[in-house]
XYZ file of C-alpha atoms in Angstrom:
379
model
C 3.502 93.140 -20.028
C 3.356 89.616 -21.308
C 5.485 86.646 -20.865
C 6.058 84.664 -23.993
C 7.645 81.348 -23.169
C 8.673 79.461 -26.235
C 9.521 75.857 -26.342
C 11.862 74.580 -29.049
C 13.201 71.297 -30.348
C 16.897 71.415 -31.154
C 17.469 69.098 -34.145
C 21.250 68.584 -33.802
C 21.054 67.019 -30.352
C 17.390 66.011 -30.425
C 16.998 67.700 -27.092
C 13.808 69.611 -26.440
C 14.362 73.251 -25.572
C 11.703 75.678 -24.502
C 11.861 79.329 -25.504
C 9.752 81.667 -23.434
C 8.634 85.189 -24.045
C 7.139 87.231 -21.241
C 4.543 89.894 -21.986
C 3.750 91.989 -18.961
C 6.035 92.818 -16.054
C 3.430 93.984 -13.576
C 2.765 92.205 -10.284
C 1.906 88.846 -11.812
C 4.565 89.156 -14.532
C 7.346 89.804 -12.024
C 6.257 86.912 -9.827
C 6.058 84.612 -12.838
C 9.559 85.535 -14.021
C 10.903 84.769 -10.564
C 9.155 81.388 -10.562
C 10.316 80.726 -14.128
C 13.921 81.364 -13.126
C 13.633 78.811 -10.331
C 11.952 76.349 -12.681
C 14.680 76.756 -15.295
C 17.393 76.116 -12.716
C 15.683 72.913 -11.569
C 15.327 71.731 -15.153
C 19.038 72.287 -15.828
C 19.984 69.831 -13.085
C 17.997 67.037 -14.744
C 19.207 66.087 -18.260
C 15.930 64.298 -18.993
C 13.954 67.514 -18.661
C 13.631 70.093 -21.472
C 15.805 73.160 -21.665
C 13.878 76.349 -20.981
C 14.971 79.568 -22.647
C 13.378 82.962 -22.101
C 13.789 84.760 -25.425
C 11.533 87.812 -25.176
C 10.160 90.028 -22.433
C 7.814 92.831 -23.337
C 5.625 95.507 -21.840
C 3.699 98.352 -23.436
C 6.674 100.563 -24.345
C 9.722 98.390 -23.737
C 10.951 95.129 -25.175
C 13.963 92.887 -24.665
C 14.502 89.939 -26.959
C 17.183 87.690 -28.369
C 17.260 87.927 -32.157
C 19.031 84.560 -32.490
C 16.784 82.893 -29.861
C 19.578 82.513 -27.323
C 18.400 82.602 -23.711
C 18.065 85.955 -21.985
C 19.883 86.000 -18.616
C 17.647 86.358 -15.559
C 20.226 88.439 -13.693
C 19.122 92.087 -13.730
C 16.348 91.237 -16.192
C 14.143 94.128 -15.073
C 17.078 96.566 -15.331
C 17.987 95.265 -18.776
C 14.395 95.662 -19.931
C 14.173 99.190 -18.552
C 17.411 100.243 -20.282
C 16.686 98.362 -23.519
C 16.954 100.437 -26.689
C 15.441 97.768 -28.914
C 12.603 99.082 -31.036
C 9.241 97.868 -29.652
C 7.596 95.257 -31.859
C 3.937 95.246 -32.762
C 1.961 92.205 -31.671
C 1.928 90.705 -35.198
C 5.709 91.169 -35.363
C 6.122 89.388 -32.014
C 4.001 86.509 -33.276
C 6.091 86.266 -36.469
C 9.277 86.336 -34.392
C 8.094 83.440 -32.243
C 6.820 81.482 -35.215
C 10.338 81.601 -36.683
C 11.892 79.974 -33.600
C 13.767 76.700 -34.254
C 11.595 74.828 -31.763
C 8.187 74.775 -30.116
C 7.089 77.995 -28.492
C 4.872 78.933 -25.569
C 3.519 82.450 -25.226
C 2.854 83.451 -21.624
C 0.524 86.438 -21.635
C 0.449 88.089 -18.213
C -1.500 91.091 -19.451
C -5.203 91.865 -19.240
C -5.129 93.241 -22.787
C -8.108 92.707 -25.071
C -5.881 93.292 -28.100
C -3.571 90.451 -27.082
C -6.574 88.240 -26.323
C -8.059 88.913 -29.754
C -4.818 87.676 -31.338
C -4.929 84.257 -29.638
C -6.487 82.421 -32.625
C -3.714 83.725 -34.882
C -1.032 82.808 -32.325
C -2.377 79.292 -31.880
C -2.800 78.760 -35.632
C 0.971 79.146 -35.968
C 1.556 76.295 -33.516
C 2.427 78.607 -30.615
C 0.941 77.423 -27.320
C -0.529 79.917 -24.839
C -0.554 80.113 -21.049
C -2.343 83.064 -19.487
C -4.412 84.517 -16.630
C -6.046 86.944 -19.114
C -9.816 86.639 -18.512
C -10.742 88.703 -21.551
C -9.704 85.991 -23.985
C -12.170 83.485 -22.561
C -14.991 85.769 -21.469
C -15.194 87.924 -24.588
C -17.494 87.103 -27.464
C -18.535 83.490 -27.832
C -17.058 83.559 -31.325
C -13.616 84.411 -29.919
C -13.972 81.507 -27.473
C -14.781 79.149 -30.366
C -11.994 80.517 -32.559
C -9.405 80.063 -29.802
C -10.128 76.394 -29.230
C -10.718 75.636 -32.900
C -7.275 77.065 -33.729
C -5.684 75.064 -30.917
C -7.312 71.821 -32.064
C -6.335 72.393 -35.693
C -2.692 73.293 -35.033
C -2.065 71.031 -32.064
C -0.973 73.993 -29.928
C -2.051 74.007 -26.290
C -3.924 76.695 -24.377
C -4.271 76.804 -20.579
C -5.815 79.544 -18.443
C -6.197 78.203 -14.890
C -5.451 81.596 -13.342
C -8.246 83.349 -15.248
C -10.550 82.193 -12.420
C -9.470 81.958 -8.800
C -5.781 82.812 -9.279
C -3.822 79.680 -8.327
C -6.836 77.712 -7.072
C -7.574 74.576 -9.166
C -10.993 75.793 -10.276
C -10.863 75.398 -14.058
C -8.929 72.124 -14.005
C -11.421 70.683 -11.519
C -14.439 71.700 -13.586
C -12.876 70.352 -16.785
C -12.133 67.031 -15.092
C -15.695 66.759 -13.777
C -17.109 67.382 -17.247
C -14.609 65.246 -19.155
C -15.101 62.243 -16.875
C -18.838 62.353 -17.472
C -20.130 63.891 -14.252
C -23.229 66.062 -14.530
C -22.602 69.554 -13.110
C -25.916 71.008 -11.968
C -24.840 74.201 -10.199
C -21.778 76.314 -9.518
C -21.886 78.947 -6.779
C -19.365 80.994 -4.881
C -17.443 84.125 -4.027
C -15.170 84.792 -6.992
C -13.647 88.139 -6.025
C -11.013 88.631 -3.337
C -12.024 92.288 -3.192
C -15.701 91.534 -2.644
C -14.843 88.815 -0.142
C -12.800 91.227 1.944
C -15.427 93.961 1.720
C -18.369 91.866 2.871
C -16.424 89.956 5.509
C -15.679 93.377 7.025
C -19.000 95.088 6.302
C -21.281 92.208 7.333
C -19.264 89.815 9.522
C -20.834 86.698 11.013
C -20.058 88.163 14.445
C -20.320 91.852 15.333
C -21.815 94.696 13.375
C -19.075 95.630 10.913
C -18.326 99.101 9.621
C -20.042 101.555 7.326
C -19.996 100.520 3.677
C -18.098 103.587 2.436
C -15.486 103.212 5.188
C -14.903 99.565 4.284
C -14.522 100.413 0.587
C -12.007 103.126 1.474
C -10.100 100.723 3.731
C -10.020 98.074 1.009
C -8.553 100.573 -1.432
C -5.915 101.731 1.058
C -4.895 98.102 1.657
C -4.565 97.495 -2.075
C -7.512 95.108 -2.413
C -9.384 97.217 -4.964
C -8.481 98.617 -8.345
C -7.252 102.257 -8.340
C -10.873 103.171 -9.085
C -13.012 100.951 -6.804
C -15.868 101.140 -9.288
C -13.949 98.662 -11.436
C -14.572 96.103 -8.664
C -18.009 97.234 -7.527
C -19.596 97.043 -10.981
C -19.495 93.234 -10.793
C -17.925 92.814 -14.234
C -14.828 91.004 -12.952
C -17.010 88.349 -11.342
C -19.207 88.210 -14.450
C -16.162 87.441 -16.601
C -15.213 84.527 -14.362
C -18.779 83.198 -14.387
C -18.821 83.430 -18.189
C -15.696 81.255 -18.399
C -17.027 78.614 -16.020
C -20.473 78.555 -17.620
C -18.926 77.909 -21.032
C -16.764 75.115 -19.656
C -19.919 73.623 -18.140
C -21.520 73.606 -21.584
C -23.577 76.812 -21.661
C -23.247 79.049 -24.713
C -23.011 82.326 -22.794
C -22.529 85.142 -25.283
C -20.736 87.638 -23.020
C -20.426 88.861 -19.401
C -23.192 91.376 -20.110
C -25.677 88.817 -21.406
C -26.974 87.836 -17.938
C -27.998 89.747 -14.770
C -25.070 91.436 -13.024
C -25.789 93.606 -9.986
C -23.635 96.712 -9.721
C -22.958 98.151 -6.265
C -22.194 101.574 -7.707
C -24.941 104.088 -6.861
C -26.427 105.336 -10.120
C -25.614 108.912 -9.160
C -21.898 108.052 -8.895
C -21.459 105.982 -12.044
C -20.238 108.935 -14.087
C -18.254 110.961 -11.537
C -14.873 112.045 -12.850
C -12.536 109.950 -10.706
C -12.191 107.195 -8.170
C -11.258 109.765 -5.528
C -14.457 111.720 -6.122
C -16.390 108.453 -5.971
C -14.942 107.663 -2.542
C -15.611 111.194 -1.286
C -19.292 110.975 -2.175
C -19.925 107.322 -1.351
C -20.909 108.037 2.323
C -24.007 109.788 0.967
C -25.326 106.384 -0.047
C -24.361 104.280 2.987
C -28.001 103.975 4.016
C -28.774 101.793 0.983
C -26.214 99.138 1.855
C -27.025 99.412 5.556
C -30.664 98.584 4.860
C -29.594 95.522 2.887
C -27.381 94.341 5.747
C -30.059 94.911 8.393
C -32.681 93.069 6.337
C -30.407 90.021 6.228
C -29.659 90.280 9.954
C -33.367 90.189 10.776
C -33.468 86.765 9.119
C -30.382 85.644 11.045
C -28.303 85.825 7.888
C -25.481 87.815 6.298
C -25.230 89.289 2.824
C -22.513 88.290 0.368
C -21.650 89.139 -3.251
C -21.755 85.887 -5.186
C -21.943 84.413 -8.628
C -24.053 81.403 -9.509
C -24.609 79.168 -12.531
C -27.697 76.964 -12.742
C -26.578 74.625 -15.499
C -29.886 72.785 -15.799
C -31.866 76.005 -16.255
C -29.128 77.729 -18.244
C -29.175 80.689 -15.852
C -26.184 82.773 -14.763
C -26.293 85.702 -12.341
C -24.055 87.875 -10.194
C -25.170 89.887 -7.180
C -26.062 90.061 -3.511
C -27.467 86.979 -1.774
C -28.310 86.182 1.855
C -26.735 83.188 3.624
C -27.101 81.559 7.027
C -24.176 82.451 9.267
C -22.994 78.827 9.330
C -22.904 78.557 5.542
C -19.388 78.081 4.065
C -19.836 81.191 1.902
C -20.770 83.277 4.956
C -17.862 81.919 6.991
C -15.114 83.038 4.586
C -12.196 84.963 6.070
C -10.162 87.828 4.647
C -10.061 87.927 0.864
C -10.496 84.185 0.267
C -12.531 82.812 -2.621
C -14.856 79.834 -2.381
C -16.332 77.887 -5.283
C -18.894 75.103 -4.795
C -19.565 72.518 -7.517
C -22.888 70.703 -7.212
C -22.836 67.564 -9.355
C -24.612 64.242 -9.755
C -21.666 62.341 -8.301
C -21.233 64.577 -5.274
C -24.958 64.613 -4.496
C -26.254 67.102 -1.943
C -22.773 67.894 -0.601
C -20.854 70.032 -3.092
C -17.202 69.766 -4.000
C -15.724 72.939 -2.465
C -12.530 74.742 -3.443
C -11.451 77.506 -1.074
C -8.408 79.685 -0.576
C -6.579 82.783 -1.724
C -8.161 83.922 -4.976
C -5.957 86.929 -5.617
C -2.334 88.014 -5.304
C 0.702 88.049 -7.552
C 2.433 84.958 -6.184
C -0.581 82.633 -6.229
C -1.752 83.881 -9.621
C 1.738 83.372 -11.045
C 1.771 79.905 -9.490
C -1.292 79.034 -11.559
C 0.459 80.320 -14.669
C 3.634 78.366 -13.892
C 1.585 75.247 -13.213
C -0.103 75.605 -16.603
C 3.286 76.033 -18.243
C 4.395 72.719 -16.761
C 1.272 71.057 -18.181
C 2.082 72.423 -21.640
C 5.692 71.284 -21.464
C 4.585 67.744 -20.658
C 2.316 67.675 -23.684
C 4.499 69.246 -26.359
């Protein structure tokens, strides 16, 4: 589901109002709506702040919207959406609806939909700003990346996507500030997946021996750290998407997440099994492969971690297993934390490090809400 916030200027009283539409009511979408409700209440108490109005909430088969752009009540919003009998609108129809609003509009896309991402240039060309954690919009083809920002520049609409990398961590805003202030970013390295962080912190801890690889993958799934099919995490594509976004912001013209080396941790024999359950059942057959990798690192006094790295000077991007000394910040991560290190000319040999929770509905939604505030200040 997506959240479409729209922001509107009310001519009669010259008071800025913000209409919002929410696409996506999954984990992040629900958390965002809760944060948006709190934000709206705080704005109401301060006459100098804009009025925020949620005018549309949508998911794949349900939609709830205000045809006259009056604010939807937050009370029982999920129940109202579930019981809504309004005919679902196609994405072009939603865009036309928002474009007709009597004020500025912000679309908050809390989906991971490629179709919605592909429509961003059209949305922005109509003056509708976008806030989103959707990685696919910014890690798809390089042409889509160019079209998105060209449309935003031409129309004056804003587009922010902090939560597309590192959930609520200030990763993208930090990198943009480094670049825009003239620093020279030479390397970016880190653990970009909460799932992979949890897995390797358990499988190859800095102290103790850890568990069998298949058992740790199963545990991670049971605790909700992996996708329903763990192969969607183990193939490395999620990390590759995040690296693609950061590499582009650093100035590299990376064509796609498949245009550089990405190591998959899925045994070749299990890539095409029918289901995630079958994958987990058979994974113990291949524990020896990962065990050998762990032991090889231990013999060097190191631990193995799944990382992404960008060598800006060489124009090289890669995702995969690397060995680190046990005292290294990447090795010392706990739980499902992310860590991103920026090596730059200004920071010299000691990188600028951002570390913390890189996954979870509340922190991801926080990044989305923070981006929304940035847009509201600039409209």
